[in-house]
Short mmCIF file of C-alpha atoms in Angstrom, two decimals:
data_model
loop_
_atom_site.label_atom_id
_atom_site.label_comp_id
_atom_site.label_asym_id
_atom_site.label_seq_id
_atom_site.Cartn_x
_atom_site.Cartn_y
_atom_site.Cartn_z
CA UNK A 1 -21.53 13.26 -2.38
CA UNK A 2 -17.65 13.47 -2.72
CA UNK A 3 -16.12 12.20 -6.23
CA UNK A 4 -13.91 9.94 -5.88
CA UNK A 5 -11.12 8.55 -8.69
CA UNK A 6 -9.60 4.76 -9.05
CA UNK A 7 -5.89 5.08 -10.08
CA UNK A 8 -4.99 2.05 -12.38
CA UNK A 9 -7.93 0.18 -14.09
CA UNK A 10 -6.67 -3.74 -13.30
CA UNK A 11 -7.31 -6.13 -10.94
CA UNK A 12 -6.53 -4.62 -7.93
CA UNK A 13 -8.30 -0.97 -9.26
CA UNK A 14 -11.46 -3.27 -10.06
CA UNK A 15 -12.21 -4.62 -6.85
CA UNK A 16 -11.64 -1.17 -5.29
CA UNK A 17 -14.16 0.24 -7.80
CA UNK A 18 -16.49 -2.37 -6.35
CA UNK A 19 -15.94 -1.65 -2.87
CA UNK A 20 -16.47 2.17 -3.29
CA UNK A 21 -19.71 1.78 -5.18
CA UNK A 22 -21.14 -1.50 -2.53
CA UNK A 23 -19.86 1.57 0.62
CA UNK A 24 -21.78 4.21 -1.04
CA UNK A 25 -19.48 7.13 0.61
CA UNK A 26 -18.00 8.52 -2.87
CA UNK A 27 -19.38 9.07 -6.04
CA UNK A 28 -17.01 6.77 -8.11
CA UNK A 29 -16.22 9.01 -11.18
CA UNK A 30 -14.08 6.28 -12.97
CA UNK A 31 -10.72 4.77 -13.29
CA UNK A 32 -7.36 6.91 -14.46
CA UNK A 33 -4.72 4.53 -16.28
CA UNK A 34 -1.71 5.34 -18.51
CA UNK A 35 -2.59 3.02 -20.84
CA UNK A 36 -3.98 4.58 -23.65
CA UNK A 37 -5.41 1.57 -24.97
CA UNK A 38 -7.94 1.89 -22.09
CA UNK A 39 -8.94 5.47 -22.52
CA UNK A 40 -12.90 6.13 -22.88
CA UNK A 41 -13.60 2.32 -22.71
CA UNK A 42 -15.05 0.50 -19.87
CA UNK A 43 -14.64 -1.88 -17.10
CA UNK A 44 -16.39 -3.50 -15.21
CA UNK A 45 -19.18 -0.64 -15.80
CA UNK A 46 -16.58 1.55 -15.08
CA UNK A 47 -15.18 4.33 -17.48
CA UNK A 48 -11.76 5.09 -17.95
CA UNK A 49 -11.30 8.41 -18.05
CA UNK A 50 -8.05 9.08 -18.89
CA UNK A 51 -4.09 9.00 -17.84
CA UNK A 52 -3.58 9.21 -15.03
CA UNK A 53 -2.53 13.06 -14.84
CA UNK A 54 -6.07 13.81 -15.20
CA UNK A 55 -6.02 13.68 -12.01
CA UNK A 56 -4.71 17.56 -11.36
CA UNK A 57 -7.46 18.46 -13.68
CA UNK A 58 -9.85 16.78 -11.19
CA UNK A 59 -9.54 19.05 -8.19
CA UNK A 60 -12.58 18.45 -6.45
CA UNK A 61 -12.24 14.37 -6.63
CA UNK A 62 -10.50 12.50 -3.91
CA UNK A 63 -8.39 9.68 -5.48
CA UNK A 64 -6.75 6.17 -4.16
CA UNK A 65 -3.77 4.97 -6.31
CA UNK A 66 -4.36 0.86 -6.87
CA UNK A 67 -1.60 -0.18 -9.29
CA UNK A 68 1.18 -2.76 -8.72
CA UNK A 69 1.49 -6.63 -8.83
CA UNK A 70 3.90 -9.16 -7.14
CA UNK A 71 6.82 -7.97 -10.05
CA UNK A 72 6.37 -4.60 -9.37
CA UNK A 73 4.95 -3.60 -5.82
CA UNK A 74 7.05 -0.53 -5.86
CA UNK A 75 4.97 1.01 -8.22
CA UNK A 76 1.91 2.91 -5.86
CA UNK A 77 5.00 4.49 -4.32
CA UNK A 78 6.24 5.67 -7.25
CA UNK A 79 3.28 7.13 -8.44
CA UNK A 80 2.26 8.83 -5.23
CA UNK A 81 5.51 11.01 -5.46
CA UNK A 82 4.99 11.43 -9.33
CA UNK A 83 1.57 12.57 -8.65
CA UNK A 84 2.26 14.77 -5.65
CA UNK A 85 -0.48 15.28 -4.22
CA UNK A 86 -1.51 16.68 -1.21
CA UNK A 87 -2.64 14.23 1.29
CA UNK A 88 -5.96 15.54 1.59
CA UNK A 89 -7.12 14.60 -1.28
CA UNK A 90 -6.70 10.85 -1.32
CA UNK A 91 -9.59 8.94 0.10
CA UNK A 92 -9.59 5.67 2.40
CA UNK A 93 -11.74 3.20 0.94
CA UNK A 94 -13.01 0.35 3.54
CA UNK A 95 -15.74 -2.20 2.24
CA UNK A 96 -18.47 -2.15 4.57
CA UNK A 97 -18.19 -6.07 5.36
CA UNK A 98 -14.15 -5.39 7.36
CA UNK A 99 -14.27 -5.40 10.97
CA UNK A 100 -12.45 -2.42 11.77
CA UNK A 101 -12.09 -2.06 15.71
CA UNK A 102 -12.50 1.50 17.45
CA UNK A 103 -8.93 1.62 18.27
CA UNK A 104 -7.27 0.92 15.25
CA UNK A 105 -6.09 3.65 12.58
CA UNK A 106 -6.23 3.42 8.89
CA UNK A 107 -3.99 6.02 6.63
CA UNK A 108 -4.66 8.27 3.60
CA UNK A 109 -5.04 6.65 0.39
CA UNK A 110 -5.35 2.71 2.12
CA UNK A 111 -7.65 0.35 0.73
CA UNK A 112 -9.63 -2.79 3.00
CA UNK A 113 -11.69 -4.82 0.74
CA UNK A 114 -14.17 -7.45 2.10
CA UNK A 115 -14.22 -9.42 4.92
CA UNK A 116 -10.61 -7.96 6.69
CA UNK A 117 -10.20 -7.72 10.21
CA UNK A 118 -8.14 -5.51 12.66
CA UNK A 119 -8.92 -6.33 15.79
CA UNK A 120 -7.40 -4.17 18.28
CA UNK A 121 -4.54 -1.01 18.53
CA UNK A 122 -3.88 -1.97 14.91
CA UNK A 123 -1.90 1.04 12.47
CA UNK A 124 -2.06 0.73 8.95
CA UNK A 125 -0.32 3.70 7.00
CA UNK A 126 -0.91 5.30 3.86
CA UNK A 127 -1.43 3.79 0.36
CA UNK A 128 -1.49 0.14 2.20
CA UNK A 129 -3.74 -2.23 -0.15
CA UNK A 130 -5.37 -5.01 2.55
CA UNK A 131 -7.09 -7.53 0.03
CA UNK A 132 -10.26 -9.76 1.13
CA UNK A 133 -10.69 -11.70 4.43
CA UNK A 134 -7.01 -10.44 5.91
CA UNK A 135 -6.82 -10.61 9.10
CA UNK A 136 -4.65 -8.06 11.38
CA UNK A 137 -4.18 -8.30 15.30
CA UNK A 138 -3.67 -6.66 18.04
CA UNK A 139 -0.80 -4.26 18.13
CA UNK A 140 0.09 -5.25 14.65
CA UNK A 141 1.84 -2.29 12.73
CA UNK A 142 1.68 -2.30 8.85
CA UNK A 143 4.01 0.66 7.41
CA UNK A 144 3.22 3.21 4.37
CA UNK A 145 3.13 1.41 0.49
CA UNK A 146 2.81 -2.66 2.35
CA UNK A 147 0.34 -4.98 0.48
CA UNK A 148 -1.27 -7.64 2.36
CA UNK A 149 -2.69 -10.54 -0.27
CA UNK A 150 -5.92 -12.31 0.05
CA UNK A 151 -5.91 -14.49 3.69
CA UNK A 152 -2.89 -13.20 5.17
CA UNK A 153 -3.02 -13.41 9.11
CA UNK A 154 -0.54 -11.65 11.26
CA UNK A 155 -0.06 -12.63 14.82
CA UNK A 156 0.03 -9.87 17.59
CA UNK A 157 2.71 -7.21 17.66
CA UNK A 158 3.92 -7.71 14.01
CA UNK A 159 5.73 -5.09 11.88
CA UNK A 160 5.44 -4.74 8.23
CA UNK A 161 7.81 -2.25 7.16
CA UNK A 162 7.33 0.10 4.40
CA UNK A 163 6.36 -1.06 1.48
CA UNK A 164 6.35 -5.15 2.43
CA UNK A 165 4.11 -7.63 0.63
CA UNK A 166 3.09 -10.40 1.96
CA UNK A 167 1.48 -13.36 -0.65
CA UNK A 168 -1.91 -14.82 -0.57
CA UNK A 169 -2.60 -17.07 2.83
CA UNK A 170 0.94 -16.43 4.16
CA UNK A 171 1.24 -16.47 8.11
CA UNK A 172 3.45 -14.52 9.98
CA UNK A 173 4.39 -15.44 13.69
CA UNK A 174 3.88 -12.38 16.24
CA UNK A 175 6.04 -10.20 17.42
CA UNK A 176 8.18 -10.71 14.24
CA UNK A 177 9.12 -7.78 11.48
CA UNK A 178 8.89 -8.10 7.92
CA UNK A 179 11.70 -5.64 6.55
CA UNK A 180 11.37 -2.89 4.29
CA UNK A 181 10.50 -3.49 0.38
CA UNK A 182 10.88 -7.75 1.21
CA UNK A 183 8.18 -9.77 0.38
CA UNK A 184 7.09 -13.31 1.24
CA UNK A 185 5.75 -15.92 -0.27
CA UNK A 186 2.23 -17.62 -1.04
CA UNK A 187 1.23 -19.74 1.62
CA UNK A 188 4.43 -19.04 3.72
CA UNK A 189 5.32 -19.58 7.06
CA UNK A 190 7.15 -16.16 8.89
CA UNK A 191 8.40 -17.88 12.11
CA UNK A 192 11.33 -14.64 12.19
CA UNK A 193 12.37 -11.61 11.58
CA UNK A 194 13.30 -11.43 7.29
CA UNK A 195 15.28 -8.22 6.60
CA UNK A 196 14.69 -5.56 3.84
CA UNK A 197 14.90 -6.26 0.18
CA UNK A 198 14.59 -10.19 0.49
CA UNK A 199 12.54 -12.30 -0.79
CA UNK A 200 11.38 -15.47 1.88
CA UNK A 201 9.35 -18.42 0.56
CA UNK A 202 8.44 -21.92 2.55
CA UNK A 203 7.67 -22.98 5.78
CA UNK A 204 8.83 -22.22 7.43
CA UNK A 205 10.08 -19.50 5.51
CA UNK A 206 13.41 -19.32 4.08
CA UNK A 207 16.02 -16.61 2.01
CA UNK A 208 15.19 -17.17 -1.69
CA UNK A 209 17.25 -14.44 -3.32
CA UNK A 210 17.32 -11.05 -3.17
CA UNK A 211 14.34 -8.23 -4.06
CA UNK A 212 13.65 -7.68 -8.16
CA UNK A 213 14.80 -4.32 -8.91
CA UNK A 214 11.90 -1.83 -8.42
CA UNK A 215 11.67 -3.08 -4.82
CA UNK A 216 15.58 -2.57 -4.22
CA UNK A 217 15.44 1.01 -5.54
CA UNK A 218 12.82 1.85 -3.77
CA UNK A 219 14.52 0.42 -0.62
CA UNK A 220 17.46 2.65 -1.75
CA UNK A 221 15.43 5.82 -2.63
CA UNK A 222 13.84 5.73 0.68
CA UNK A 223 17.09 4.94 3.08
CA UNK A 224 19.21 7.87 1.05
CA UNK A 225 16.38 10.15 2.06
CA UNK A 226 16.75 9.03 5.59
CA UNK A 227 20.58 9.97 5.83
CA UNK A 228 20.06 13.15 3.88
CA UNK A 229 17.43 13.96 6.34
CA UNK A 230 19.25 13.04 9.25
CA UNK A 231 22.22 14.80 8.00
CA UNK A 232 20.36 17.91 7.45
CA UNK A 233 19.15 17.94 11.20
CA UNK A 234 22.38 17.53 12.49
CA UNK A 235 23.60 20.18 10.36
CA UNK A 236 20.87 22.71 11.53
CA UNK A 237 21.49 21.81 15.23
CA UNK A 238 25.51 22.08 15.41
CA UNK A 239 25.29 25.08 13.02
CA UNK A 240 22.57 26.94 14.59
CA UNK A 241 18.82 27.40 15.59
CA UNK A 242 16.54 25.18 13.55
CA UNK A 243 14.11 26.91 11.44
#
């Protein structure tokens, strides 16, 4: 059986331990945290093992990155490109109790915990973190680094754009997109379309303010890449034969 390794060693981490071990498909080695304070103790049953560097010493493991919280969602993204590495080694960890239809598609490094739901033609991208009894419909499209909270439901045909997060029991109407990096309230109401780096409370929901900061320079990180990207094509093509 496969090792597998639990980035982060809180909340989040914890129930991801306990979904890996109640799946039985990995051997769940332990938890990797930077907190030192944590190193060769337990939780839950669970040692920690070390930072969370060990991980290049680790080269047989797969891993799945579970860090963050509602003041810092930015930070699995952060640590997936401070780890770098390659996408075959992170695992997809689904607890055997989701309802995960035939043609729906789960990425690298995504975590479902109990009792979610996709029903059908759903796409979830990579290092996505779906928490218990979630439930995702048809046609619904959640984007790379999004985290869905405990009873979300999205209607049909909604977009969660990279690195979203939606609050516990929040509905969102279908057919609606939740920008980039924004993230909406507990118990909301998303009856339109928010835009990226906002933060949308109420019901229905409303503007608050603005993203905190992580989120916001994440959304920045992300968009420069974009135009450099897009600059770089255009570059290649007027210049000369791409390569």
């Amino acid at each position: 059986m496969t090792g597998l390794v639990v980035i982060g060693a809180g909340g989040f981490a914890r129930e991801t331990a306990q979904a890996v071990r109640d799946a039985g498909e990995f051997e769940l080695l332990g938890h990797l945290d930077d907190n030192p304070a944590l190193h060769g103790t337990d939780v839950d049953g669970v040692p920690v093992l070390g930072g969370c560097d060990l991980v290049h010493e680790l080269p047989g493991a797969r891993a799945v990155i579970c860090v963050g919280n509602p003041r810092d969602y930015a930070a699995r993204a952060r640590l997936v490109r401070r780890l770098a590495l390659p996408v075959d080694r992170y695992a997809t960890v689904v607890h055997p109790t989701a309802a995960v239809s035939a043609t729906s598609r789960i990425g690298a490094g995504s975590v479902l915990l109990a009792h979610c739901v996709l029903t059908a033609a759903v796409s979830v991208g990579a290092h996505v973190a779906v928490m218990p009894q979630v439930v995702l419909t048809h046609d619904d499209v959640v984007e790379d680094y999004a985290t869905l909270t405990s009873g979300v439901r999205l209607g049909g045909g909604v977009r969660l754009e990279r690195g979203a997060y939606v609050g516990s029991g929040a509905l969102v109407r279908e057919g609606t997109t939740v920008g980039a990096w924004s993230q909406i309230g507990m118990g909301s109401s998303v009856l339109g379309d928010v835009p990226p780096g906002e933060v949308w409370v109420g019901s229905p929901a409303r503007r608050l303010r603005a993203a905190e900061a992580p989120a916001l320079d994440e959304l920045a990180t992300h968009t420069d890449r974009l135009v450099a990207r897009s600059d770089d094509f255009a570059t290649r093509t007027v210049g000369g034969p791409l390569t």
